[in-house]
């Protein structure tokens, strides 16, 4: 862990190749920026734990067939059983093992949520950045467009899109696209506001004075300074996307049988919340777990990417 | 390439000018608060400013806050488009250049900012900050070659190249200003506009940075436009000094002439505010205290802009003489003091 190389006594005595230490103030090993970011991330204990939990969850659901005896479509003889060793999360009324269904659902839900987060963050950031950076008439047009979409109830749009584009098929990627088409709006507004203030910074003027192009200023100077809000919003979008997918599936316009998702499972289990609570609580718990861990990972990432942040957590 | 621009004559020519500023005007529109945001007025930030900067010369630009010093600097570099006027460098009018032609000129004209905290991107390491001009202008064949140049630049400004991997916030104010200077000289410019480069620094640090600037000027043959409000710093570094008031240059002279024989009442007032490090002398000398504030640059006074606060106008002139000040703008010209001054009743008085 020592970064300062202290001349060892035997090194000084030796006649051989002796490093000239006196000519330098002190010697610091050159640390690459990525190593520093990693180091800061690893210091964020909650983020590391969350990342591990999240990855374990994803791996378990991806390779469910290899370690769990049932699949989401296996029908067993145990109908509406509570949690037991044989069925850790119980079974539903047709005899499906809930753990198998939750694993399959998590796979779809995580795919949808991450896809929504990536797509909407990428598009929303670029849209907001251009709007905020150029300002003026383009900004007005772009932002009124965003306002226009935001005034329409989002659920109505989701249902319409879900019924028409998805064509009742319930393809997770199509569902992700539909959800992303609405969730980039908030990100665009936040980034636009941020860019409005960032573009007036003196270091932007300095870059312009050096002859930097607008593209360079946007991507090299402004975006890195907007990373914090971008990541925080992306993690929020993950949680929101899972919930939106739940709502859509609940209404019958999202993921459909035989495919499944955590949202669909919660929707199915909701009617049985009082009689067979395991059907409702276990998928719900996994949703909360995913949303929470992603938020903490995002928190850790934001701190790690901020060079001025050097607080070491206990 | 653009044809050489014809340079209008100036009342203050200099031999071998590298930068010529002619009748530079910068107005900022004042917009109403209504829906249409009509332009309801104009801030006269810079009015008809002309000067030359010779090769290797330091031109000090002084004046109180809000007199248009910084705006002049920005307009020279076309960071803020001038309303009218010309800035001629290398036969080209910088105010008319755009795109790649402007980028070419940027190699030769650079700016050092006042605030070393705000002018360095907090997300970039020193290596990236100082190396950025090299990347933008495609200097240096490889990453390693650029890194060597950056290390050399850091050594030049008195920083340890081994600290290149750090961020700006890990340095002190003086060190940051050195980073800003290293970035500005990375392209080996001919003209450096220094926008109050030391006024954000501790007095103890100021000397170090000023000495660095003088040293760089000797070594690299730079011309400086040194914007400042600290007259003692200007007296130390400048060859010539231009005094600005409310967007206009009111007096230009060589350093010694200005400090020995200030002719404009405003210059005299400024100089009388310099503290003298001798309590006995300090008590005995006469201070000229200006009363009131700078008039609004949106509605500058008629005639001489300084008359509302001028001690000569207030105390020494009769009504007939005052009428001239109110009606006619005093041109910046030689009035028997040995250097141009913009005052109808210019007089020489020793104040320092």
XYZ file of C-alpha atoms in Angstrom:
666
model
C 0.000 0.000 0.000
C 2.962 2.339 0.352
C 3.148 4.669 -2.571
C 6.154 6.591 -1.427
C 9.300 4.640 -2.048
C 11.550 5.309 0.877
C 15.226 4.673 0.221
C 16.123 1.600 2.204
C 19.341 1.777 4.203
C 20.949 -1.081 2.299
C 20.145 0.666 -0.973
C 22.055 3.735 0.070
C 25.050 1.805 1.300
C 25.308 -0.337 -1.789
C 27.792 0.837 -4.377
C 25.771 -0.667 -7.186
C 22.958 1.046 -9.056
C 21.787 3.560 -6.571
C 18.740 5.575 -7.315
C 19.285 9.280 -7.074
C 16.614 10.217 -4.599
C 17.921 13.600 -3.581
C 17.353 15.163 -7.000
C 13.633 14.676 -6.636
C 11.375 16.169 -4.020
C 9.844 12.814 -3.395
C 9.021 9.951 -5.608
C 5.450 9.015 -6.228
C 4.538 5.990 -8.230
C 2.492 6.988 -11.198
C -0.988 5.654 -10.665
C -3.286 5.364 -13.613
C -6.655 7.033 -13.304
C -8.562 3.782 -13.760
C -6.629 2.262 -10.864
C -7.569 5.243 -8.719
C -11.218 4.942 -9.673
C -11.188 1.241 -8.843
C -9.524 1.947 -5.537
C -12.075 4.534 -4.569
C -14.894 2.226 -5.596
C -13.505 -0.605 -3.488
C -13.423 1.732 -0.505
C -17.165 2.144 -0.778
C -18.108 -0.958 1.169
C -21.850 -0.854 0.617
C -21.345 -0.474 -3.129
C -19.005 -3.451 -3.278
C -21.387 -5.646 -1.281
C -24.267 -4.520 -3.483
C -22.317 -5.279 -6.620
C -21.533 -8.772 -5.356
C -25.151 -9.418 -4.378
C -26.395 -8.143 -7.707
C -23.909 -10.196 -9.709
C -24.710 -13.330 -7.713
C -28.387 -12.763 -8.378
C -27.809 -12.323 -12.095
C -25.535 -15.357 -12.325
C -27.952 -17.526 -10.363
C -30.804 -16.564 -12.655
C -28.734 -16.937 -15.843
C -27.577 -20.422 -14.955
C -30.746 -21.510 -13.157
C -31.055 -24.711 -15.221
C -27.719 -26.004 -14.071
C -28.332 -25.838 -10.346
C -32.060 -25.903 -9.759
C -34.144 -28.950 -10.496
C -37.245 -27.176 -11.749
C -37.740 -24.739 -14.598
C -40.397 -22.057 -14.697
C -42.653 -24.305 -16.770
C -42.258 -27.533 -14.777
C -45.521 -28.554 -13.197
C -45.142 -30.409 -9.939
C -47.677 -32.296 -7.837
C -47.394 -29.768 -5.024
C -50.160 -27.251 -5.431
C -50.153 -24.004 -3.444
C -47.493 -25.175 -1.039
C -45.815 -22.782 1.381
C -42.032 -22.425 1.462
C -40.314 -25.724 2.263
C -36.968 -27.376 1.589
C -38.326 -28.885 -1.590
C -39.739 -25.550 -2.766
C -37.855 -22.745 -0.973
C -40.312 -20.151 -2.214
C -43.373 -22.358 -2.327
C -45.540 -23.203 -5.323
C -48.531 -21.668 -7.024
C -51.953 -23.167 -7.621
C -50.923 -24.977 -10.808
C -47.898 -26.501 -9.112
C -45.133 -24.299 -10.583
C -42.061 -23.984 -8.368
C -41.877 -20.287 -7.447
C -38.080 -20.181 -7.089
C -37.729 -21.351 -10.665
C -40.243 -18.764 -11.792
C -38.553 -15.985 -9.822
C -35.198 -16.900 -11.363
C -36.673 -16.817 -14.848
C -38.478 -13.586 -14.043
C -35.369 -11.941 -12.656
C -33.547 -12.745 -15.884
C -36.143 -10.919 -17.943
C -36.624 -8.071 -15.490
C -32.917 -7.328 -15.175
C -32.515 -7.440 -18.934
C -35.418 -5.041 -19.411
C -34.319 -2.724 -16.606
C -30.686 -2.490 -17.685
C -31.644 -2.026 -21.301
C -34.040 0.763 -20.385
C -31.418 2.415 -18.200
C -28.705 2.269 -20.858
C -30.916 3.350 -23.753
C -32.726 6.157 -21.991
C -29.570 7.467 -20.315
C -27.627 7.498 -23.558
C -30.350 9.160 -25.565
C -31.539 11.488 -22.809
C -27.986 12.628 -22.073
C -27.167 13.435 -25.679
C -30.532 15.143 -26.221
C -30.248 17.205 -23.048
C -26.583 17.996 -23.660
C -27.213 19.350 -27.145
C -30.247 21.293 -25.987
C -28.442 22.848 -23.040
C -25.181 23.498 -24.838
C -26.554 25.202 -27.911
C -29.432 26.894 -26.128
C -31.533 29.474 -27.926
C -34.209 28.412 -30.359
C -33.070 24.803 -30.672
C -33.223 24.479 -26.905
C -36.737 25.922 -26.785
C -37.977 23.578 -29.494
C -36.378 20.495 -27.989
C -37.573 21.207 -24.477
C -41.135 22.055 -25.523
C -41.162 18.717 -27.307
C -40.156 17.025 -24.061
C -42.797 18.976 -22.143
C -45.402 17.967 -24.689
C -44.725 14.269 -24.183
C -44.589 14.697 -20.426
C -48.062 16.244 -20.336
C -49.638 13.087 -21.741
C -50.214 10.476 -19.011
C -47.347 8.043 -19.411
C -49.424 4.987 -18.648
C -51.747 5.790 -21.558
C -48.788 5.984 -23.934
C -47.289 2.799 -22.528
C -50.527 0.890 -22.967
C -51.051 2.169 -26.491
C -47.499 1.349 -27.495
C -47.596 -1.976 -25.675
C -50.777 -2.993 -27.450
C -49.719 -1.843 -30.924
C -45.953 -2.219 -31.261
C -45.474 -5.190 -29.025
C -48.393 -6.763 -30.861
C -49.336 -8.756 -27.818
C -46.118 -10.801 -28.147
C -44.486 -9.417 -25.029
C -40.901 -9.522 -26.330
C -38.703 -8.180 -23.478
C -36.578 -6.083 -25.849
C -39.627 -4.418 -27.358
C -40.969 -3.754 -23.868
C -37.595 -2.226 -22.963
C -37.719 0.044 -26.003
C -41.221 1.178 -25.096
C -40.214 1.953 -21.513
C -37.032 3.702 -22.653
C -38.996 5.874 -25.065
C -40.616 7.523 -22.054
C -37.924 7.449 -19.384
C -35.326 9.481 -21.290
C -37.411 12.614 -20.831
C -36.471 13.279 -17.228
C -32.810 12.602 -17.899
C -32.834 14.978 -20.840
C -34.287 17.739 -18.680
C -31.806 17.240 -15.886
C -28.798 17.123 -18.204
C -30.040 20.137 -20.119
C -30.264 22.174 -16.928
C -26.835 21.000 -15.890
C -25.316 21.908 -19.230
C -26.893 25.339 -19.136
C -24.834 26.089 -16.054
C -21.732 24.085 -16.971
C -21.277 25.774 -20.338
C -20.764 29.111 -18.607
C -17.830 27.797 -16.586
C -14.513 29.445 -17.116
C -12.742 26.233 -18.054
C -15.076 25.994 -21.045
C -13.945 29.441 -22.135
C -10.376 28.297 -21.579
C -10.941 25.283 -23.831
C -12.512 27.503 -26.475
C -9.545 29.813 -26.252
C -7.283 26.845 -26.965
C -9.303 26.213 -30.112
C -11.355 23.236 -28.918
C -14.307 22.249 -31.066
C -17.829 22.155 -29.679
C -17.726 18.386 -29.819
C -14.590 18.309 -27.751
C -16.037 20.743 -25.231
C -19.230 18.713 -24.871
C -17.634 15.301 -24.578
C -14.317 16.065 -22.913
C -15.188 18.954 -20.644
C -18.888 19.003 -19.910
C -19.946 15.357 -19.859
C -17.293 14.256 -17.337
C -18.506 17.016 -15.056
C -22.070 15.782 -15.401
C -21.245 12.168 -14.610
C -22.603 12.294 -11.068
C -26.200 13.230 -11.927
C -26.135 10.955 -14.988
C -25.241 7.875 -12.956
C -27.634 8.679 -10.153
C -30.442 9.057 -12.668
C -29.507 5.893 -14.491
C -29.806 3.915 -11.270
C -33.126 5.520 -10.499
C -34.305 4.585 -13.978
C -33.438 0.942 -13.279
C -35.765 0.903 -10.298
C -38.454 2.863 -12.109
C -38.196 0.593 -15.156
C -38.746 -2.539 -13.083
C -41.805 -0.951 -11.520
C -43.098 0.294 -14.876
C -42.614 -3.128 -16.374
C -44.558 -4.519 -13.401
C -47.397 -2.118 -14.056
C -47.431 -2.872 -17.758
C -47.348 -6.616 -17.206
C -50.019 -6.311 -14.531
C -52.308 -4.620 -17.023
C -51.569 -7.283 -19.567
C -49.567 -5.174 -22.030
C -46.081 -6.173 -20.949
C -44.358 -9.507 -20.597
C -46.743 -12.389 -21.284
C -46.963 -16.053 -20.477
C -45.026 -18.309 -21.118
C -42.306 -15.734 -20.649
C -42.323 -14.270 -17.196
C -40.949 -11.368 -15.252
C -40.827 -10.301 -11.652
C -43.531 -7.768 -12.374
C -45.780 -10.404 -13.876
C -45.179 -12.643 -10.857
C -46.077 -9.871 -8.428
C -49.165 -9.127 -10.487
C -50.187 -12.781 -10.403
C -49.409 -13.154 -6.738
C -51.118 -9.954 -5.723
C -54.573 -11.497 -5.596
C -53.236 -14.131 -3.227
C -51.357 -11.734 -0.970
C -53.448 -12.619 2.063
C -54.016 -16.337 1.502
C -50.693 -17.432 -0.023
C -48.420 -14.473 0.787
C -45.240 -16.189 -0.483
C -46.451 -15.796 -4.073
C -46.507 -12.034 -3.597
C -43.634 -11.345 -1.236
C -40.795 -13.369 -2.728
C -40.869 -11.782 -6.209
C -41.438 -8.402 -4.578
C -38.434 -8.907 -2.350
C -36.238 -9.678 -5.344
C -37.453 -6.510 -7.092
C -36.518 -4.455 -4.029
C -33.155 -6.227 -3.841
C -32.318 -5.452 -7.465
C -33.399 -1.824 -7.215
C -31.499 -1.299 -3.958
C -28.246 -2.929 -5.039
C -28.199 -1.015 -8.320
C -28.732 2.234 -6.452
C -25.838 1.535 -4.129
C -23.585 0.497 -6.985
C -24.460 3.751 -8.733
C -23.722 5.667 -5.565
C -20.308 4.044 -5.313
C -19.581 4.646 -8.988
C -20.436 8.301 -8.715
C -18.131 8.760 -5.747
C -15.372 6.780 -7.414
C -15.522 8.866 -10.579
C -15.400 12.160 -8.714
C -11.753 13.140 -8.342
C -12.538 15.568 -5.552
C -14.163 12.881 -3.496
C -11.621 11.319 -1.194
C -13.730 10.512 1.788
C -12.932 7.046 3.023
C -15.882 5.275 4.464
C -15.601 3.471 7.758
C -5.434 32.974 -46.869
C -7.159 36.229 -46.214
C -5.623 39.296 -47.689
C -3.771 41.567 -45.332
C -6.072 44.029 -43.670
C -5.434 47.705 -43.972
C -4.501 49.110 -40.605
C -5.906 52.528 -39.791
C -3.525 54.989 -38.199
C -3.472 55.350 -34.461
C -2.556 58.198 -32.191
C -0.140 55.890 -30.396
C 1.911 53.981 -32.903
C 4.679 51.695 -31.846
C 7.584 50.317 -33.769
C 7.354 46.672 -34.799
C 3.809 46.043 -33.535
C 2.762 42.422 -33.212
C -0.807 43.160 -32.227
C -2.814 46.170 -33.308
C -6.172 47.000 -31.819
C -8.212 49.627 -33.640
C -11.431 51.298 -32.520
C -12.536 48.215 -30.634
C -16.133 48.477 -29.447
C -18.079 45.968 -27.415
C -21.678 46.614 -26.462
C -23.817 44.143 -24.572
C -27.548 44.324 -25.249
C -29.849 44.859 -22.293
C -33.042 42.943 -22.873
C -36.436 43.743 -21.458
C -38.275 41.274 -19.293
C -41.295 40.939 -21.586
C -42.198 38.036 -23.819
C -40.455 39.458 -26.846
C -37.282 40.300 -24.917
C -36.733 43.462 -26.879
C -33.365 45.111 -26.626
C -34.032 48.101 -24.418
C -30.509 49.383 -23.997
C -26.846 48.711 -24.337
C -24.001 48.318 -21.908
C -21.064 50.210 -23.312
C -18.390 47.865 -22.037
C -15.619 48.876 -24.401
C -15.700 52.071 -26.460
C -13.320 52.886 -29.228
C -10.199 51.342 -27.767
C -7.039 51.453 -29.888
C -3.509 50.427 -29.045
C -0.470 48.615 -30.339
C 1.573 45.970 -28.624
C 5.168 45.673 -29.770
C 7.151 42.470 -29.969
C 8.400 41.491 -26.538
C 6.573 44.380 -24.912
C 4.291 44.305 -21.903
C 1.306 46.581 -22.114
C -0.354 47.046 -18.768
C -4.086 47.744 -18.802
C -5.366 49.167 -15.547
C -8.606 50.529 -14.240
C -11.167 49.833 -11.565
C -13.668 46.986 -11.631
C -16.153 47.120 -14.456
C -14.196 49.481 -16.672
C -13.941 46.992 -19.522
C -10.440 45.620 -19.046
C -11.396 41.970 -19.154
C -13.896 42.485 -21.947
C -11.150 44.101 -23.990
C -8.984 41.040 -23.407
C -11.784 38.672 -24.401
C -12.607 40.687 -27.500
C -8.961 40.686 -28.602
C -9.047 36.892 -28.570
C -12.482 36.808 -30.197
C -13.837 34.907 -27.226
C -16.507 37.570 -27.138
C -17.278 38.883 -30.598
C -16.521 42.579 -30.866
C -19.378 44.882 -31.844
C -17.070 46.752 -34.189
C -13.441 47.565 -34.646
C -10.423 45.554 -35.623
C -7.856 43.388 -33.900
C -5.034 42.864 -36.328
C -2.558 40.096 -35.831
C -0.250 38.905 -38.562
C -2.104 40.907 -41.208
C -5.441 39.358 -40.323
C -8.408 40.834 -38.527
C -9.030 38.405 -35.679
C -12.561 39.682 -35.100
C -13.575 38.487 -38.576
C -12.070 35.006 -38.324
C -14.070 31.854 -37.680
C -13.500 28.123 -37.648
C -10.113 26.817 -38.680
C -8.693 30.249 -39.534
C -9.440 31.324 -35.979
C -7.851 28.159 -34.647
C -4.631 28.989 -36.479
C -4.490 32.397 -34.792
C -5.247 30.799 -31.414
C -1.866 29.118 -31.594
C -0.259 32.522 -31.420
C -2.562 34.273 -28.970
C -3.441 32.807 -25.642
C -5.151 33.842 -22.448
C -4.243 33.314 -18.813
C -7.282 33.519 -16.595
C -7.766 35.420 -13.403
C -9.265 32.606 -11.385
C -7.011 29.543 -11.318
C -9.766 27.631 -9.549
C -12.491 28.078 -12.145
C -10.385 27.961 -15.286
C -9.077 24.415 -14.812
C -11.472 21.554 -15.469
C -11.806 19.707 -12.146
C -12.158 16.385 -13.955
C -8.871 16.569 -15.785
C -5.392 15.742 -14.591
C -2.597 18.243 -14.978
C -1.121 16.193 -17.811
C -4.402 16.345 -19.681
C -4.925 20.036 -18.920
C -1.522 21.102 -20.141
C -1.508 18.560 -22.962
C -4.907 19.545 -24.312
C -3.677 22.370 -26.569
C -1.165 19.943 -28.070
C -3.925 17.444 -28.819
C -6.225 20.084 -30.286
C -3.532 21.403 -32.593
C -2.072 17.994 -33.397
C 1.351 18.758 -32.045
C 3.607 15.838 -31.241
C 3.499 12.542 -33.125
C 2.818 10.194 -30.260
C 1.298 10.193 -26.838
C 4.754 9.753 -25.363
C 6.137 12.717 -27.302
C 3.304 14.874 -26.025
C 3.864 13.646 -22.512
C 7.502 14.692 -22.756
C 6.494 18.143 -23.953
C 4.061 18.438 -21.050
C 6.743 17.394 -18.570
C 9.066 20.019 -20.023
C 6.329 22.662 -19.793
C 5.676 21.792 -16.171
C 9.377 22.120 -15.415
C 9.414 25.461 -17.228
C 6.752 26.908 -14.973
C 8.368 25.475 -11.866
C 6.195 22.433 -11.218
C 7.250 18.865 -10.669
C 6.384 16.770 -13.760
C 5.798 13.819 -11.489
C 2.680 15.549 -10.230
C 1.182 15.491 -13.701
C -1.203 12.728 -12.786
C -2.896 14.815 -10.147
C -5.976 16.932 -10.381
C -5.999 20.696 -10.194
C -7.727 20.768 -6.825
C -4.733 19.050 -5.274
C -2.599 22.142 -5.856
C -2.343 25.517 -4.192
C -3.530 28.708 -5.866
C -0.086 29.716 -7.070
C 0.605 26.245 -8.429
C -2.712 26.246 -10.249
C -1.916 29.560 -11.846
C 1.346 28.003 -13.009
C -0.661 25.167 -14.558
C -2.771 27.771 -16.363
C 0.377 29.496 -17.592
C 1.880 26.184 -18.742
C -1.291 25.508 -20.712
C -1.187 28.966 -22.270
C 2.436 28.717 -23.402
C 2.110 25.115 -24.620
C 1.434 26.312 -28.154
C 4.386 28.711 -28.057
C 2.216 31.780 -28.604
C 3.486 35.213 -29.551
C 0.938 37.193 -27.566
C -0.344 36.369 -24.126
C -3.342 38.166 -22.683
C -3.046 37.971 -18.918
C -6.375 38.694 -17.302
C -5.454 39.701 -13.769
C -3.188 36.662 -13.436
C -2.075 37.434 -9.908
C -4.991 39.220 -8.291
C -6.511 35.961 -7.013
C -3.243 34.991 -5.369
C -1.623 35.685 -2.045
C 0.772 38.595 -2.069
C 3.614 36.240 -1.188
C 2.760 34.047 -4.180
C 2.202 36.971 -6.559
C 5.898 37.781 -6.736
C 6.751 34.247 -7.763
C 4.219 34.216 -10.588
C 5.171 37.707 -11.780
C 8.823 36.702 -11.858
C 7.911 33.558 -13.773
C 6.042 35.672 -16.318
C 9.001 38.018 -16.752
C 11.330 35.078 -17.082
C 9.124 33.466 -19.743
C 8.933 36.739 -21.636
C 12.714 36.948 -21.799
C 13.091 33.356 -22.853
C 10.240 33.047 -25.338
C 10.025 36.631 -26.604
C 6.369 36.944 -25.650
C 4.279 40.070 -25.837
C 1.963 40.574 -22.906
C -1.282 42.393 -22.521
C -1.257 42.512 -18.767
C -4.664 43.351 -17.342
C -4.571 44.307 -13.695
C -5.971 46.561 -11.076
C -2.928 46.380 -8.859
C -0.766 49.304 -9.908
C 2.303 48.176 -8.040
C 2.342 44.909 -10.002
C 1.892 46.820 -13.246
C 4.691 49.178 -12.311
C 6.905 46.161 -11.835
C 6.141 44.293 -15.044
C 4.763 46.712 -17.662
C 6.710 48.662 -20.284
C 3.731 50.788 -21.179
C 0.496 51.355 -19.339
C -2.993 52.124 -20.604
C -5.468 53.456 -18.060
C -9.099 52.641 -18.725
C -12.181 54.290 -17.343
C -15.718 53.234 -18.228
C -14.719 51.475 -21.432
C -12.333 54.107 -22.734
C -8.611 54.487 -22.542
C -8.002 57.799 -20.796
C -4.222 57.821 -20.806
C -1.400 55.828 -22.333
C 2.236 56.287 -21.503
C 5.416 54.439 -20.858
C 5.559 53.143 -17.349
C 7.955 55.765 -16.065
C 6.126 58.637 -17.728
C 2.819 57.501 -16.323
C 4.032 57.044 -12.803
C 6.194 60.189 -12.839
C 3.926 62.514 -14.777
C 0.309 61.342 -14.683
C -1.757 63.819 -16.689
C -5.320 62.580 -16.422
C -7.169 63.309 -13.165
C -8.298 59.680 -12.998
C -4.760 58.395 -13.324
C -3.686 60.777 -10.586
C -6.440 59.499 -8.340
C -5.438 55.905 -9.017
C -1.784 56.562 -8.341
C -2.514 58.425 -5.145
C -4.136 55.271 -3.836
C -0.936 53.242 -4.018
C 0.268 52.778 -0.480
C 3.795 53.958 0.237
C 5.727 51.713 2.606
C 6.898 54.659 4.673
C 4.502 55.931 7.335
C 5.956 59.424 7.437
C 5.680 59.985 3.710
C 2.338 58.241 3.692
C 0.906 60.697 6.232
C 2.211 63.739 4.442
C 1.120 63.071 0.922
C -2.108 64.274 -0.561
C -4.647 61.635 -1.415
C -7.201 62.168 -4.149
C -10.299 60.370 -3.050
C -12.855 59.740 -5.733
C -16.410 60.106 -4.545
C -19.402 58.182 -5.804
C -19.570 55.123 -7.982
C -18.706 54.466 -11.574
C -21.671 55.705 -13.642
C -23.803 53.032 -15.258
C -22.156 51.854 -18.472
C -25.679 51.571 -19.882
C -26.000 55.358 -19.747
C -22.516 56.869 -19.712
C -22.240 60.626 -19.046
C -22.048 62.946 -22.032
C -18.769 64.462 -23.045
C -15.990 63.362 -20.756
C -17.045 60.156 -19.027
C -15.032 60.918 -15.942
C -16.492 64.360 -15.257
C -19.071 63.100 -12.731
C -16.288 62.066 -10.374
C -13.503 64.354 -11.517
C -11.834 66.358 -8.774
C -10.619 68.927 -11.303
C -14.114 69.347 -12.734
C -15.527 69.751 -9.249
C -12.947 72.018 -7.633
C -10.861 73.827 -10.202
C -13.030 74.663 -13.184
C -15.475 77.486 -13.697
C -18.830 76.961 -15.369
C -17.598 77.886 -18.839
C -14.754 75.435 -18.603
C -17.086 72.749 -17.321
C -19.309 73.233 -20.322
C -16.544 71.890 -22.544
C -16.258 68.727 -20.444
C -20.019 68.181 -20.612
C -20.374 68.758 -24.308
C -17.265 67.389 -25.891
C -15.523 64.072 -25.508
C -11.819 64.779 -25.025
C -9.913 62.863 -27.688
C -7.013 60.707 -26.619
C -4.151 62.801 -27.931
C -0.897 64.435 -27.061
C -1.625 67.593 -25.032
C 1.841 68.723 -24.101
C 2.525 66.053 -21.513
C 4.651 63.883 -23.768
C 2.024 61.186 -24.077
C -1.622 60.898 -25.154
C -4.224 61.775 -22.590
C -7.964 62.151 -22.845
C -8.641 65.257 -20.783
C -9.359 68.853 -21.836
C -7.517 70.172 -18.801
C -4.734 67.647 -18.528
C -2.119 68.676 -16.071
C 0.920 67.087 -14.594
C 1.045 66.597 -10.908
C 3.302 64.427 -8.881
C 1.313 62.115 -6.633
C 3.456 59.076 -5.882
